[in-house]
GROMACS .gro file of N, CA and C in nm:
model
  255
    1LEU      N    1   0.082  -0.119   0.000
    1LEU     CA    2   0.000   0.000   0.000
    1LEU      C    3   0.087   0.126   0.000
    2CYS      N    4   0.198   0.123   0.072
    2CYS     CA    5   0.287   0.239   0.077
    2CYS      C    6   0.342   0.276  -0.060
    3ARG      N    7   0.359   0.176  -0.146
    3ARG     CA    8   0.409   0.200  -0.281
    3ARG      C    9   0.296   0.237  -0.377
    4GLY      N   10   0.174   0.245  -0.327
    4GLY     CA   11   0.061   0.282  -0.412
    4GLY      C   12   0.004   0.166  -0.490
    5GLU      N   13   0.042   0.043  -0.453
    5GLU     CA   14  -0.005  -0.074  -0.526
    5GLU      C   15  -0.130  -0.132  -0.462
    6LEU      N   16  -0.209  -0.202  -0.541
    6LEU     CA   17  -0.329  -0.269  -0.496
    6LEU      C   18  -0.292  -0.402  -0.431
    7ILE      N   19  -0.355  -0.434  -0.319
    7ILE     CA   20  -0.337  -0.564  -0.255
    7ILE      C   21  -0.468  -0.639  -0.270
    8GLU      N   22  -0.463  -0.754  -0.337
    8GLU     CA   23  -0.585  -0.831  -0.364
    8GLU      C   24  -0.574  -0.969  -0.300
    9ILE      N   25  -0.678  -1.007  -0.227
    9ILE     CA   26  -0.688  -1.140  -0.169
    9ILE      C   27  -0.809  -1.205  -0.236
   10ARG      N   28  -0.784  -1.297  -0.327
   10ARG     CA   29  -0.891  -1.359  -0.406
   10ARG      C   30  -1.000  -1.416  -0.317
   11GLY      N   31  -1.125  -1.387  -0.353
   11GLY     CA   32  -1.239  -1.438  -0.279
   11GLY      C   33  -1.272  -1.357  -0.154
   12PHE      N   34  -1.182  -1.267  -0.114
   12PHE     CA   35  -1.204  -1.188   0.007
   12PHE      C   36  -1.227  -1.041  -0.027
   13GLY      N   37  -1.130  -0.981  -0.095
   13GLY     CA   38  -1.143  -0.840  -0.131
   13GLY      C   39  -1.008  -0.780  -0.165
   14SER      N   40  -1.007  -0.648  -0.181
   14SER     CA   41  -0.882  -0.581  -0.215
   14SER      C   42  -0.869  -0.451  -0.135
   15PHE      N   43  -0.744  -0.413  -0.115
   15PHE     CA   44  -0.712  -0.290  -0.043
   15PHE      C   45  -0.639  -0.198  -0.140
   16GLU      N   46  -0.668  -0.069  -0.130
   16GLU     CA   47  -0.597   0.030  -0.210
   16GLU      C   48  -0.594   0.161  -0.132
   17ILE      N   49  -0.514   0.254  -0.178
   17ILE     CA   50  -0.507   0.386  -0.117
   17ILE      C   51  -0.589   0.481  -0.203
   18ARG      N   52  -0.677   0.555  -0.139
   18ARG     CA   53  -0.756   0.658  -0.209
   18ARG      C   54  -0.701   0.794  -0.169
   19HIS      N   55  -0.689   0.882  -0.269
   19HIS     CA   56  -0.637   1.017  -0.248
   19HIS      C   57  -0.755   1.114  -0.243
   20TYR      N   58  -0.756   1.199  -0.141
   20TYR     CA   59  -0.861   1.299  -0.125
   20TYR      C   60  -0.797   1.437  -0.132
   21ARG      N   61  -0.856   1.527  -0.211
   21ARG     CA   62  -0.804   1.662  -0.229
   21ARG      C   63  -0.835   1.748  -0.106
   22ALA      N   64  -0.764   1.860  -0.096
   22ALA     CA   65  -0.795   1.959   0.006
   22ALA      C   66  -0.933   2.017  -0.028
   23ARG      N   67  -1.006   2.056   0.077
   23ARG     CA   68  -1.140   2.111   0.053
   23ARG      C   69  -1.179   2.200   0.169
   24GLN      N   70  -1.285   2.277   0.148
   24GLN     CA   71  -1.342   2.359   0.254
   24GLN      C   72  -1.440   2.273   0.332
   25GLY      N   73  -1.423   2.271   0.462
   25GLY     CA   74  -1.514   2.197   0.549
   25GLY      C   75  -1.579   2.292   0.647
   26ARG      N   76  -1.657   2.236   0.738
   26ARG     CA   77  -1.724   2.318   0.837
   26ARG      C   78  -1.713   2.253   0.974
   27ASN      N   79  -1.678   2.331   1.074
   27ASN     CA   80  -1.673   2.283   1.211
   27ASN      C   81  -1.818   2.264   1.257
   28PRO      N   82  -1.859   2.141   1.290
   28PRO     CA   83  -1.999   2.118   1.326
   28PRO      C   84  -2.041   2.187   1.456
   29ARG      N   85  -1.946   2.212   1.544
   29ARG     CA   86  -1.981   2.276   1.672
   29ARG      C   87  -2.002   2.426   1.657
   30THR      N   88  -1.909   2.491   1.584
   30THR     CA   89  -1.915   2.638   1.574
   30THR      C   90  -1.974   2.686   1.443
   31GLY      N   91  -1.974   2.599   1.342
   31GLY     CA   92  -2.024   2.640   1.210
   31GLY      C   93  -1.920   2.716   1.129
   32ALA      N   94  -1.801   2.735   1.187
   32ALA     CA   95  -1.695   2.809   1.118
   32ALA      C   96  -1.641   2.727   1.001
   33SER      N   97  -1.602   2.798   0.894
   33SER     CA   98  -1.543   2.734   0.777
   33SER      C   99  -1.398   2.699   0.809
   34VAL      N  100  -1.356   2.577   0.774
   34VAL     CA  101  -1.219   2.534   0.798
   34VAL      C  102  -1.162   2.469   0.672
   35GLN      N  103  -1.030   2.477   0.658
   35GLN     CA  104  -0.963   2.414   0.545
   35GLN      C  105  -0.926   2.271   0.585
   36VAL      N  106  -0.971   2.172   0.509
   36VAL     CA  107  -0.937   2.032   0.534
   36VAL      C  108  -0.819   1.997   0.443
   37LYS      N  109  -0.713   1.944   0.503
   37LYS     CA  110  -0.591   1.912   0.428
   37LYS      C  111  -0.613   1.791   0.337
   38PRO      N  112  -0.534   1.780   0.230
   38PRO     CA  113  -0.543   1.659   0.146
   38PRO      C  114  -0.494   1.539   0.226
   39LYS      N  115  -0.547   1.421   0.194
   39LYS     CA  116  -0.506   1.302   0.268
   39LYS      C  117  -0.515   1.178   0.182
   40ARG      N  118  -0.445   1.075   0.228
   40ARG     CA  119  -0.449   0.943   0.165
   40ARG      C  120  -0.502   0.847   0.270
   41LEU      N  121  -0.604   0.767   0.234
   41LEU     CA  122  -0.663   0.673   0.328
   41LEU      C  123  -0.676   0.536   0.265
   42PRO      N  124  -0.663   0.429   0.345
   42PRO     CA  125  -0.684   0.295   0.292
   42PRO      C  126  -0.832   0.274   0.262
   43TYR      N  127  -0.860   0.197   0.157
   43TYR     CA  128  -0.997   0.167   0.117
   43TYR      C  129  -1.006   0.017   0.092
   44PHE      N  130  -1.113  -0.047   0.140
   44PHE     CA  131  -1.134  -0.190   0.121
   44PHE      C  132  -1.254  -0.211   0.032
   45LYS      N  133  -1.238  -0.294  -0.070
   45LYS     CA  134  -1.347  -0.331  -0.159
   45LYS      C  135  -1.374  -0.480  -0.140
   46VAL      N  136  -1.497  -0.515  -0.104
   46VAL     CA  137  -1.533  -0.654  -0.077
   46VAL      C  138  -1.532  -0.733  -0.208
   47GLY      N  139  -1.477  -0.856  -0.203
   47GLY     CA  140  -1.474  -0.943  -0.319
   47GLY      C  141  -1.609  -1.007  -0.346
   48LYS      N  142  -1.628  -1.056  -0.468
   48LYS     CA  143  -1.756  -1.117  -0.508
   48LYS      C  144  -1.793  -1.236  -0.422
   49GLU      N  145  -1.697  -1.324  -0.395
   49GLU     CA  146  -1.726  -1.445  -0.318
   49GLU      C  147  -1.767  -1.412  -0.175
   50LEU      N  148  -1.696  -1.322  -0.109
   50LEU     CA  149  -1.731  -1.283   0.027
   50LEU      C  150  -1.868  -1.215   0.030
   51ARG      N  151  -1.894  -1.128  -0.066
   51ARG     CA  152  -2.023  -1.059  -0.074
   51ARG      C  153  -2.136  -1.160  -0.089
   52ALA      N  154  -2.117  -1.260  -0.176
   52ALA     CA  155  -2.219  -1.362  -0.200
   52ALA      C  156  -2.243  -1.447  -0.075
   53ARG      N  157  -2.136  -1.484  -0.006
   53ARG     CA  158  -2.150  -1.567   0.115
   53ARG      C  159  -2.226  -1.493   0.225
   54VAL      N  160  -2.194  -1.367   0.243
   54VAL     CA  161  -2.262  -1.288   0.345
   54VAL      C  162  -2.408  -1.268   0.307
   55ALA      N  163  -2.434  -1.242   0.179
   55ALA     CA  164  -2.572  -1.221   0.133
   55ALA      C  165  -2.657  -1.346   0.151
   56LYS      N  166  -2.597  -1.464   0.133
   56LYS     CA  167  -2.671  -1.589   0.148
   56LYS      C  168  -2.687  -1.628   0.294
   57GLY      N  169  -2.619  -1.559   0.384
   57GLY     CA  170  -2.628  -1.591   0.526
   57GLY      C  171  -2.545  -1.710   0.565
   58MET      N  172  -2.443  -1.744   0.485
   58MET     CA  173  -2.362  -1.862   0.513
   58MET      C  174  -2.275  -1.843   0.637
   59CYS      N  175  -2.262  -1.721   0.685
   59CYS     CA  176  -2.180  -1.698   0.804
   59CYS      C  177  -2.241  -1.764   0.926
   60HIS      N  178  -2.374  -1.780   0.929
   60HIS     CA  179  -2.441  -1.833   1.047
   60HIS      C  180  -2.487  -1.977   1.029
   61THR      N  181  -2.492  -2.026   0.907
   61THR     CA  182  -2.547  -2.159   0.885
   61THR      C  183  -2.441  -2.268   0.883
   62ARG      N  184  -2.318  -2.232   0.857
   62ARG     CA  185  -2.212  -2.333   0.849
   62ARG      C  186  -2.138  -2.345   0.980
   63GLU      N  187  -2.095  -2.464   1.009
   63GLU     CA  188  -2.013  -2.484   1.129
   63GLU      C  189  -1.873  -2.431   1.102
   64LEU      N  190  -1.805  -2.397   1.209
   64LEU     CA  191  -1.667  -2.351   1.194
   64LEU      C  192  -1.579  -2.465   1.148
   65SER      N  193  -1.488  -2.434   1.059
   65SER     CA  194  -1.394  -2.536   1.016
   65SER      C  195  -1.296  -2.561   1.130
   66PRO      N  196  -1.227  -2.676   1.131
   66PRO     CA  197  -1.130  -2.703   1.238
   66PRO      C  198  -1.022  -2.597   1.249
   67ILE      N  199  -0.990  -2.532   1.138
   67ILE     CA  200  -0.887  -2.429   1.140
   67ILE      C  201  -0.933  -2.309   1.223
   68LEU      N  202  -1.063  -2.276   1.217
   68LEU     CA  203  -1.115  -2.161   1.288
   68LEU      C  204  -1.173  -2.195   1.425
   69ASP      N  205  -1.160  -2.317   1.468
   69ASP     CA  206  -1.213  -2.359   1.597
   69ASP      C  207  -1.135  -2.288   1.708
   70PRO      N  208  -1.204  -2.213   1.797
   70PRO     CA  209  -1.133  -2.140   1.903
   70PRO      C  210  -1.046  -2.229   1.990
   71GLU      N  211  -1.080  -2.356   2.005
   71GLU     CA  212  -0.999  -2.447   2.086
   71GLU      C  213  -0.862  -2.472   2.024
   72SER      N  214  -0.849  -2.448   1.892
   72SER     CA  215  -0.721  -2.473   1.826
   72SER      C  216  -0.621  -2.360   1.851
   73PHE      N  217  -0.666  -2.251   1.914
   73PHE     CA  218  -0.580  -2.137   1.940
   73PHE      C  219  -0.524  -2.142   2.082
   74LYS      N  220  -0.468  -2.253   2.118
   74LYS     CA  221  -0.410  -2.269   2.251
   74LYS      C  222  -0.280  -2.189   2.258
   75THR      N  223  -0.256  -2.129   2.372
   75THR     CA  224  -0.135  -2.049   2.389
   75THR      C  225  -0.038  -2.118   2.484
   76THR      N  226   0.087  -2.083   2.471
   76THR     CA  227   0.191  -2.138   2.556
   76THR      C  228   0.266  -2.021   2.620
   77ALA      N  229   0.288  -2.028   2.750
   77ALA     CA  230   0.362  -1.923   2.819
   77ALA      C  231   0.509  -1.935   2.784
   78VAL      N  232   0.571  -1.822   2.754
   78VAL     CA  233   0.713  -1.818   2.721
   78VAL      C  234   0.778  -1.714   2.810
   79GLU      N  235   0.888  -1.752   2.874
   79GLU     CA  236   0.958  -1.657   2.960
   79GLU      C  237   1.058  -1.579   2.876
   80ILE      N  238   1.050  -1.447   2.888
   80ILE     CA  239   1.140  -1.359   2.814
   80ILE      C  240   1.247  -1.310   2.911
   81PRO      N  241   1.376  -1.333   2.880
   81PRO     CA  242   1.483  -1.291   2.972
   81PRO      C  243   1.488  -1.139   2.983
   82ALA      N  244   1.524  -1.091   3.101
   82ALA     CA  245   1.535  -0.947   3.125
   82ALA      C  246   1.652  -0.891   3.045
   83ILE      N  247   1.638  -0.767   3.005
   83ILE     CA  248   1.745  -0.699   2.930
   83ILE      C  249   1.845  -0.642   3.030
   84LYS      N  250   1.973  -0.674   3.011
   84LYS     CA  251   2.078  -0.623   3.099
   84LYS      C  252   2.126  -0.490   3.045
   85SER      N  253   2.131  -0.392   3.135
   85SER     CA  254   2.178  -0.261   3.089
   85SER      C  255   2.310  -0.221   3.148
   0.00000   0.00000   0.00000
């Protein structure tokens, strides 16, 4: 994204940077006119497959696969040695 390239994850969606020009805005509290600076923001576009799955309600009707089973995310305690200064 930093290089201005599109990142696409097939079946999920894509990420890109959108450029917004400087513009006149308004302070909602005071009503005063303010200058809004130009900016670059990340934008996500949903992929066709994800959109179709959500529209069909498959998120709630299918069981979790073993990969996504919360029990498979077991953690192990690791001791980190102190930093000597």
